[in-house]
Tab-separated table of C-alpha atoms in Angstrom:
chain	number	residue	atom	x	y	z
W	1	MET	CA	21.102	23.394	3.143
W	2	ASP	CA	23.172	23.626	-0.153
W	3	VAL	CA	21.142	20.692	-1.620
W	4	SER	CA	22.801	20.988	-5.080
W	5	LEU	CA	24.316	17.884	-6.431
W	6	SER	CA	28.075	17.010	-5.554
W	7	GLU	CA	30.285	16.516	-8.066
W	8	ASP	CA	30.361	12.583	-7.337
W	9	GLN	CA	26.565	12.818	-7.589
W	10	ARG	CA	26.757	14.384	-11.514
W	11	LEU	CA	29.310	11.639	-12.378
W	12	ILE	CA	26.883	9.220	-10.746
W	13	GLY	CA	23.661	10.264	-12.590
W	14	GLU	CA	25.487	10.604	-15.629
W	15	SER	CA	27.563	6.885	-15.806
W	16	VAL	CA	24.085	5.678	-15.316
W	17	ARG	CA	22.114	7.628	-18.093
W	18	GLY	CA	24.939	6.801	-20.059
W	19	TYR	CA	25.284	3.147	-19.241
W	20	LEU	CA	21.259	2.691	-19.671
W	21	ALA	CA	21.198	4.662	-23.034
W	22	GLU	CA	23.607	1.942	-24.661
W	23	HIS	CA	22.269	-0.913	-22.605
W	24	ALA	CA	18.480	-0.194	-21.817
W	25	GLY	CA	16.954	1.872	-25.173
W	26	PRO	CA	13.732	1.461	-26.364
W	27	GLU	CA	14.415	-1.390	-28.336
W	28	GLN	CA	15.989	-3.534	-25.809
W	29	LEU	CA	12.892	-2.409	-23.768
W	30	ARG	CA	10.593	-3.899	-26.520
W	31	LYS	CA	12.116	-6.858	-26.614
W	32	ALA	CA	12.057	-7.945	-23.027
W	33	VAL	CA	8.382	-7.093	-22.886
W	34	GLU	CA	7.803	-9.303	-26.210
W	35	ASP	CA	10.015	-11.734	-25.162
W	36	GLY	CA	8.551	-12.215	-21.779
W	37	GLN	CA	11.844	-11.604	-19.874
W	38	ALA	CA	11.495	-11.085	-16.341
W	39	PHE	CA	14.792	-9.284	-16.236
W	40	ALA	CA	17.670	-9.292	-18.720
W	41	PRO	CA	20.765	-11.037	-17.434
W	42	SER	CA	23.352	-8.987	-19.487
W	43	LEU	CA	21.583	-5.279	-18.157
W	44	TRP	CA	22.114	-6.874	-14.458
W	45	ARG	CA	25.646	-8.116	-14.645
W	46	GLY	CA	26.115	-4.354	-15.828
W	47	LEU	CA	24.141	-2.487	-13.212
W	48	THR	CA	25.695	-4.651	-10.481
W	49	GLN	CA	29.298	-6.387	-11.067
W	50	ASP	CA	29.981	-3.414	-13.542
W	51	LEU	CA	28.713	0.083	-11.751
W	52	GLY	CA	27.952	-1.755	-8.579
W	53	LEU	CA	24.896	-0.054	-7.790
W	54	VAL	CA	22.816	-2.723	-5.772
W	55	GLY	CA	25.537	-2.061	-2.612
W	56	LEU	CA	25.682	1.783	-3.389
W	57	MET	CA	23.885	2.568	-0.029
W	58	ALA	CA	25.475	-0.844	1.477
W	59	PRO	CA	28.586	-0.280	3.897
W	60	GLU	CA	31.966	-0.778	2.552
W	61	ALA	CA	32.993	-3.470	4.497
W	62	LEU	CA	30.218	-5.219	2.587
W	63	GLY	CA	31.616	-4.340	-0.773
W	64	GLY	CA	28.865	-1.700	-0.975
W	65	ALA	CA	29.278	2.127	-0.959
W	66	GLY	CA	28.682	3.337	1.812
W	67	LEU	CA	25.832	6.275	0.251
W	68	GLY	CA	22.580	7.182	0.942
W	69	ALA	CA	19.618	7.336	-0.063
W	70	ARG	CA	19.741	10.679	-2.030
W	71	ASP	CA	22.651	8.952	-4.844
W	72	MET	CA	20.779	6.021	-4.709
W	73	ALA	CA	17.696	7.989	-5.854
W	74	LEU	CA	19.730	9.413	-8.955
W	75	VAL	CA	20.283	5.743	-10.120
W	76	LEU	CA	16.390	5.105	-9.875
W	77	GLU	CA	15.387	8.847	-11.338
W	78	ALA	CA	17.574	6.820	-14.492
W	79	LEU	CA	15.985	3.774	-14.141
W	80	GLY	CA	12.737	5.289	-14.147
W	81	GLU	CA	13.455	6.865	-17.260
W	82	HIS	CA	14.694	3.464	-19.333
W	83	LEU	CA	11.914	0.829	-17.662
W	84	ALA	CA	14.814	-0.486	-17.020
W	85	PRO	CA	13.969	-4.777	-16.733
W	86	ALA	CA	15.774	-5.688	-13.936
W	87	PRO	CA	14.904	-6.428	-10.435
W	88	PHE	CA	17.185	-3.492	-9.024
W	89	PHE	CA	15.135	-1.855	-6.871
W	90	GLU	CA	13.633	-5.562	-5.489
W	91	THR	CA	17.088	-6.407	-4.495
W	92	ALA	CA	19.015	-2.858	-3.618
W	93	VAL	CA	16.016	-0.651	-1.989
W	94	LEU	CA	13.690	-3.566	-0.475
W	95	ALA	CA	15.941	-7.069	0.310
W	96	LEU	CA	19.531	-5.920	0.930
W	97	PRO	CA	18.409	-3.120	3.647
W	98	ALA	CA	16.182	-5.886	5.151
W	99	LEU	CA	19.042	-8.130	5.398
W	100	LEU	CA	21.623	-5.230	6.403
W	101	ALA	CA	19.016	-3.626	9.428
W	102	LEU	CA	17.459	-7.423	11.163
W	103	GLY	CA	20.597	-9.969	9.881
W	104	ARG	CA	23.216	-11.072	12.269
W	105	PRO	CA	26.394	-11.037	10.945
W	106	ASP	CA	26.474	-14.067	9.717
W	107	GLN	CA	23.601	-13.778	7.796
W	108	VAL	CA	25.101	-10.819	6.021
W	109	GLU	CA	27.349	-12.746	5.056
W	110	ARG	CA	25.940	-14.974	3.874
W	111	TRP	CA	22.771	-13.622	2.057
W	112	ALA	CA	23.501	-9.853	1.531
W	113	ALA	CA	27.347	-9.965	0.359
W	114	PRO	CA	25.930	-12.177	-2.921
W	115	LEU	CA	23.177	-9.430	-3.481
W	116	VAL	CA	25.921	-6.441	-3.259
W	117	ALA	CA	27.959	-8.667	-5.840
W	118	GLY	CA	25.237	-9.017	-8.258
W	119	GLU	CA	25.473	-12.981	-7.573
W	120	ARG	CA	21.897	-13.263	-6.714
W	121	ARG	CA	19.082	-11.187	-7.041
W	122	ALA	CA	16.309	-11.662	-3.918
W	123	CYS	CA	12.711	-9.692	-3.327
W	124	LEU	CA	11.089	-8.957	-0.442
W	125	ALA	CA	6.891	-10.351	0.018
W	126	PHE	CA	4.797	-7.705	2.083
W	127	ALA	CA	1.605	-7.428	0.939
W	128	ASP	CA	-1.458	-8.636	1.858
W	129	ALA	CA	-3.796	-10.147	-0.018
W	130	GLN	CA	-5.064	-6.979	-1.712
W	131	GLY	CA	-1.724	-6.072	-2.402
W	132	ARG	CA	-1.018	-3.486	0.230
W	133	PRO	CA	2.420	-3.073	2.536
W	134	ASP	CA	-0.197	-4.061	5.714
W	135	LEU	CA	2.229	-5.974	7.978
W	136	ASP	CA	-0.895	-6.618	10.634
W	137	ALA	CA	-3.086	-8.652	7.238
W	138	LEU	CA	-0.307	-10.856	5.994
W	139	GLU	CA	-1.159	-14.337	5.067
W	140	ALA	CA	1.863	-16.045	5.584
W	141	GLN	CA	1.647	-17.332	9.095
W	142	LEU	CA	4.307	-18.710	11.643
W	143	THR	CA	3.254	-21.118	13.875
W	144	THR	CA	5.585	-22.751	16.990
W	145	THR	CA	6.635	-26.443	16.351
W	146	PRO	CA	9.129	-28.863	18.430
W	147	THR	CA	11.656	-28.270	16.058
W	148	GLY	CA	11.869	-24.733	15.390
W	149	TRP	CA	8.580	-23.063	13.120
W	150	ARG	CA	6.097	-23.563	10.362
W	151	LEU	CA	5.084	-21.629	7.490
W	152	ASP	CA	1.779	-21.341	5.779
W	153	GLY	CA	-0.525	-19.313	4.130
W	154	ARG	CA	0.428	-17.228	1.021
W	155	SER	CA	2.450	-14.101	0.106
W	156	ARG	CA	1.013	-12.182	-2.674
W	157	PHE	CA	1.848	-9.672	-5.166
W	158	VAL	CA	5.724	-10.165	-5.028
W	159	SER	CA	7.026	-8.152	-6.822
W	160	GLY	CA	10.495	-9.121	-8.934
W	161	LEU	CA	9.959	-13.287	-7.743
W	162	PRO	CA	9.873	-14.410	-11.570
W	163	ALA	CA	13.392	-13.104	-11.282
W	164	SER	CA	14.636	-13.888	-7.907
W	165	ASP	CA	16.291	-16.409	-6.404
W	166	LEU	CA	16.114	-15.410	-2.983
W	167	VAL	CA	12.935	-14.321	-1.324
W	168	LEU	CA	12.817	-12.824	1.985
W	169	VAL	CA	9.188	-13.250	3.072
W	170	VAL	CA	7.604	-11.270	5.817
W	171	ALA	CA	5.367	-13.605	7.808
W	172	ARG	CA	3.033	-13.493	11.309
W	173	HIS	CA	3.204	-15.361	14.132
W	174	PRO	CA	0.146	-15.026	16.574
W	175	ASP	CA	1.969	-14.598	19.734
W	176	GLU	CA	5.689	-13.924	18.905
W	177	GLY	CA	5.061	-10.887	16.255
W	178	LEU	CA	6.545	-10.336	12.744
W	179	SER	CA	9.381	-12.219	11.482
W	180	LEU	CA	11.905	-12.179	8.245
W	181	LEU	CA	12.921	-15.097	6.799
W	182	ALA	CA	15.300	-15.972	4.196
W	183	LEU	CA	14.328	-18.816	1.670
W	184	PRO	CA	16.551	-19.531	-1.292
W	185	LEU	CA	13.879	-20.624	-4.324
W	186	PRO	CA	13.354	-23.669	-4.717
W	187	ALA	CA	12.702	-24.471	-1.694
W	188	ALA	CA	10.538	-27.509	-0.384
W	189	GLY	CA	6.850	-26.980	0.248
W	190	VAL	CA	7.226	-23.884	-1.822
W	191	THR	CA	5.564	-23.006	-4.929
W	192	ALA	CA	6.421	-19.656	-6.906
W	193	LEU	CA	3.535	-19.276	-9.109
W	194	SER	CA	3.498	-16.648	-12.191
W	195	VAL	CA	0.787	-14.357	-12.165
W	196	PRO	CA	-0.676	-11.578	-14.568
W	197	SER	CA	0.621	-7.829	-13.760
W	198	LEU	CA	-0.628	-4.619	-15.329
W	199	ASP	CA	3.412	-3.634	-15.364
W	200	PRO	CA	5.335	-6.206	-17.600
W	201	THR	CA	8.362	-4.599	-16.836
W	202	ARG	CA	7.765	-5.240	-12.838
W	203	PRO	CA	7.042	-8.671	-13.230
W	204	MET	CA	4.770	-10.064	-10.186
W	205	GLY	CA	4.590	-13.781	-8.475
W	206	GLU	CA	2.856	-15.085	-5.727
W	207	LEU	CA	4.385	-17.576	-2.923
W	208	ALA	CA	2.340	-20.670	-1.647
W	209	PHE	CA	3.819	-22.108	1.470
W	210	ASP	CA	2.678	-25.755	2.666
W	211	ALA	CA	3.709	-26.922	5.963
W	212	VAL	CA	7.247	-25.704	5.579
W	213	GLU	CA	10.048	-25.573	7.870
W	214	VAL	CA	11.605	-23.363	9.364
W	215	SER	CA	14.588	-23.351	11.463
W	216	ALA	CA	16.048	-19.901	13.703
W	217	ASP	CA	19.099	-19.427	10.641
W	218	ASP	CA	16.002	-18.628	8.050
W	219	ILE	CA	14.784	-16.141	10.438
W	220	VAL	CA	17.182	-12.813	10.102
W	221	GLY	CA	17.683	-11.795	13.184
W	222	ALA	CA	15.741	-12.922	16.346
W	223	ALA	CA	12.228	-14.148	15.383
W	224	GLY	CA	9.225	-11.456	16.031
W	225	GLN	CA	11.872	-8.213	15.871
W	226	ALA	CA	10.921	-7.584	12.390
W	227	ARG	CA	8.727	-5.140	12.611
W	228	LYS	CA	10.525	-1.593	13.319
W	229	ALA	CA	13.235	-2.131	10.271
W	230	LEU	CA	10.530	-3.275	8.144
W	231	HIS	CA	8.469	0.131	8.754
W	232	ASP	CA	12.448	1.613	8.161
W	233	VAL	CA	13.281	0.053	5.375
W	234	LEU	CA	9.713	0.897	3.697
W	235	ALA	CA	10.087	4.182	4.687
W	236	THR	CA	13.277	4.266	3.045
W	237	ALA	CA	11.940	2.245	-0.305
W	238	ALA	CA	8.645	4.959	-0.337
W	239	ALA	CA	11.122	7.658	-0.652
W	240	LEU	CA	12.623	6.048	-3.235
W	241	LEU	CA	9.983	4.992	-5.451
W	242	ALA	CA	9.618	8.629	-5.343
W	243	ALA	CA	12.508	9.309	-7.281
W	244	GLU	CA	11.444	6.725	-9.665
W	245	ALA	CA	8.249	8.064	-10.483
W	246	VAL	CA	10.005	11.855	-11.510
W	247	GLY	CA	11.881	9.434	-14.113
W	248	VAL	CA	8.718	7.767	-15.313
W	249	ALA	CA	7.254	11.057	-15.573
W	250	GLN	CA	10.455	12.964	-17.139
W	251	ALA	CA	10.526	10.037	-20.026
W	252	CYS	CA	7.557	10.255	-21.075
W	253	LEU	CA	7.680	14.591	-21.475
W	254	ASP	CA	10.887	13.884	-23.038
W	255	MET	CA	9.099	10.961	-25.538
W	256	THR	CA	6.139	13.883	-25.799
W	257	LEU	CA	8.209	16.512	-26.817
W	258	ALA	CA	9.803	14.870	-28.843
W	259	TYR	CA	6.608	13.199	-30.997
W	260	VAL	CA	4.944	17.098	-30.975
W	261	GLN	CA	7.952	18.640	-32.773
W	262	GLU	CA	7.589	16.040	-35.500
W	263	ARG	CA	4.331	15.872	-36.090
W	264	LYS	CA	2.253	18.016	-38.593
W	265	GLN	CA	-1.365	19.134	-39.083
W	266	PHE	CA	-2.531	21.976	-41.078
W	267	GLY	CA	1.530	22.268	-42.391
W	268	ARG	CA	2.683	23.075	-38.872
W	269	THR	CA	4.287	20.949	-35.645
W	270	ILE	CA	1.658	20.056	-33.326
W	271	GLY	CA	3.549	21.506	-30.787
W	272	SER	CA	2.985	24.897	-31.892
W	273	PHE	CA	-0.340	24.710	-30.887
W	274	GLN	CA	-1.081	26.879	-28.206
W	275	ALA	CA	-3.379	23.879	-26.415
W	276	VAL	CA	-0.261	21.017	-26.672
W	277	LYS	CA	1.475	24.165	-25.555
W	278	HIS	CA	-0.129	24.775	-22.005
W	279	ALA	CA	-0.489	20.683	-22.034
W	280	LEU	CA	3.084	21.093	-21.962
W	281	ALA	CA	3.981	23.655	-19.791
W	282	ASP	CA	1.416	21.782	-17.086
W	283	MET	CA	3.400	18.320	-17.602
W	284	VAL	CA	6.806	19.954	-16.849
W	285	ALA	CA	5.363	21.575	-13.855
W	286	ASP	CA	4.335	18.612	-12.599
W	287	ILE	CA	7.494	17.314	-13.126
W	288	GLU	CA	9.459	20.393	-11.316
W	289	ALA	CA	7.255	20.535	-7.947
W	290	ALA	CA	7.277	16.491	-7.989
W	291	ARG	CA	11.507	16.341	-8.569
W	292	SER	CA	11.379	18.925	-5.666
W	293	ALA	CA	9.303	16.480	-3.515
W	294	ALA	CA	11.139	13.868	-4.004
W	295	LEU	CA	14.834	15.627	-2.843
W	296	TYR	CA	12.930	16.362	0.431
W	297	GLY	CA	11.859	12.616	0.340
W	298	VAL	CA	15.053	11.604	0.599
W	299	LEU	CA	16.540	13.511	2.448
W	300	ALA	CA	14.581	13.523	5.026
W	301	ILE	CA	15.451	9.591	4.647
W	302	ASP	CA	19.247	10.720	4.991
W	303	GLN	CA	18.917	12.837	7.949
W	304	GLY	CA	16.376	10.373	9.698
W	305	GLY	CA	14.521	11.918	13.051
W	306	PRO	CA	11.142	11.007	14.046
W	307	ASP	CA	9.115	12.569	10.994
W	308	ALA	CA	11.158	10.553	8.323
W	309	SER	CA	8.834	8.117	7.391
W	310	ALA	CA	5.682	11.222	7.187
W	311	ALA	CA	8.264	13.321	4.865
W	312	ALA	CA	8.865	9.962	2.632
W	313	SER	CA	4.968	9.124	2.534
W	314	ALA	CA	4.654	13.199	1.313
W	315	SER	CA	6.740	12.709	-1.218
W	316	LEU	CA	5.853	9.415	-2.686
W	317	ALA	CA	2.047	10.575	-2.663
W	318	TRP	CA	3.368	13.610	-4.842
W	319	CYS	CA	4.802	11.984	-7.315
W	320	LEU	CA	2.828	9.300	-7.973
W	321	ASP	CA	0.012	11.410	-8.317
W	322	ALA	CA	2.625	13.436	-10.787
W	323	ALA	CA	3.455	10.545	-12.982
W	324	LYS	CA	-0.282	9.236	-13.455
W	325	ARG	CA	-0.815	12.783	-15.123
W	326	CYS	CA	2.306	13.311	-17.364
W	327	ALA	CA	1.761	9.730	-18.399
W	328	GLY	CA	-1.961	10.347	-19.370
W	329	GLN	CA	-1.068	13.207	-20.875
W	330	ALA	CA	1.643	11.814	-22.868
W	331	ILE	CA	-0.881	9.575	-24.507
W	332	GLN	CA	-3.350	12.016	-25.040
W	333	LEU	CA	-0.681	14.254	-26.745
W	334	HIS	CA	0.827	11.470	-28.870
W	335	GLY	CA	-2.938	10.821	-30.340
W	336	GLY	CA	-3.767	7.584	-32.301
W	337	VAL	CA	-0.201	5.850	-32.188
W	338	GLY	CA	-0.078	6.912	-28.456
W	339	PHE	CA	-2.907	4.270	-27.944
W	340	THR	CA	-1.100	1.105	-29.705
W	341	TRP	CA	0.959	-1.280	-28.615
W	342	GLU	CA	3.772	-0.468	-30.679
W	343	HIS	CA	4.312	2.530	-29.044
W	344	LEU	CA	5.627	3.015	-25.721
W	345	ALA	CA	3.418	4.814	-24.077
W	346	HIS	CA	1.542	3.051	-22.808
W	347	LEU	CA	4.592	1.088	-21.004
W	348	TYR	CA	4.953	4.137	-18.570
W	349	PHE	CA	1.495	4.441	-18.402
W	350	LYS	CA	1.246	0.873	-16.580
W	351	ARG	CA	4.328	1.771	-14.878
W	352	ALA	CA	3.180	5.095	-13.110
W	353	TRP	CA	-0.349	3.350	-12.073
W	354	SER	CA	1.370	0.533	-10.867
W	355	ASN	CA	3.994	2.225	-8.689
W	356	ALA	CA	0.646	3.874	-7.321
W	357	THR	CA	-0.217	0.783	-5.539
W	358	PHE	CA	3.366	-0.892	-5.025
W	359	LEU	CA	3.991	0.682	-1.876
W	360	GLY	CA	0.862	1.499	-0.657
W	361	ALA	CA	-1.949	4.095	-2.900
W	362	PRO	CA	-1.171	8.008	-2.565
W	363	GLU	CA	-4.292	8.133	-0.782
W	364	ARG	CA	-3.142	5.884	2.396
W	365	HIS	CA	-0.262	7.905	2.142
W	366	ARG	CA	-1.784	10.932	2.875
W	367	GLU	CA	-3.468	9.428	5.270
W	368	HIS	CA	-0.096	8.432	7.064
W	369	VAL	CA	0.789	12.134	6.675
W	370	ALA	CA	-2.163	13.834	8.037
W	371	ALA	CA	-2.022	11.284	11.085
W	372	ARG	CA	1.601	12.312	11.867
W	373	MET	CA	0.390	15.806	11.614
W	374	GLY	CA	-3.017	15.661	13.778
W	375	LEU	CA	-4.953	16.525	11.106
W	376	ASP	CA	-7.464	13.217	10.839
W	377	ALA	CA	-8.086	11.126	13.674
W	378	THR	CA	-9.856	8.773	11.599
W	379	ALA	CA	-6.614	7.586	10.217
W	380	PRO	CA	-6.495	3.553	10.323
W	381	SER	CA	-3.367	3.461	10.998
W	382	SER	CA	-0.502	6.064	11.770
W	383	GLU	CA	1.703	4.150	9.538
W	384	PRO	CA	0.985	3.288	5.562
W	385	HIS	CA	2.565	-0.038	6.035
């Protein structure tokens, strides 16, 4: 199999990196964090309306490009390198695929088309009270009423919520199973709360539901039929989050290389010290292995098959650990300045560690792989979500 990039894929990567270098550089990132911006509107318009990236995996009939996970991985790696302050992952990788997988034609036109056009921003509420993507432990509950359904409870750790005007809520019904609800914000009975998060470049929120009236039009697709589609969406998201983690690790290496070639001690640049060279070599080895793992994951998703979810979990577990190691090493090699708020190193460290809980911890994904291979009879579930 030829896994080299096509000319079109090279152009995707180059165009995204070129745009982000101009519009999402260190100064823009620092300003967004200091201002507490959930997203930069001008950057969002560029990513969606100018570059058309949200719809990269959406069908052409909807205004998308009809491409695959590998193409989207090029975008996510670049976004990871820049920590771009925009709810792109939440909209393009989580919400939009869920709508496309479950939505009726009228619902796709109503909710998905505006996402592809960059006219709306959306998030997917799928985490339990501990922040895990455990679809069997959700607090959002549906009950049947004479006119439809009622939604109560909470959705916690909702990434991208502060910047979203459409939220897709995964809710449980005691008899019917899992359903996906589309709720434009604001909505009667829905309270959106901002909550402190580890990563200021990926803000999170919490939703509280108090006797929210739910009609058949609010349920994406058929009631109680969302489980399989959501598993597939989260598997694809895992493979793409692995690509983002590679971008985070690469940025840590790039900023560290630039620093050690300028910083001097004892009359020499610290990059000439053997211990520093060894640490940098470890980072390079981590990143190269992670890039291969991420490629394995997205290729498995594009090809489909019964082991695609396990491949995505394997790639994500590897890449998350690599990103954490590289982010920690970057702070160490920057010395005292690496521990300061003014330096960007802490933002990459926080993204690396927050990613390690976003779609399930690496340990949970390794358990999923082990269970698929028949190696771990004690694994709590055959799926990491």
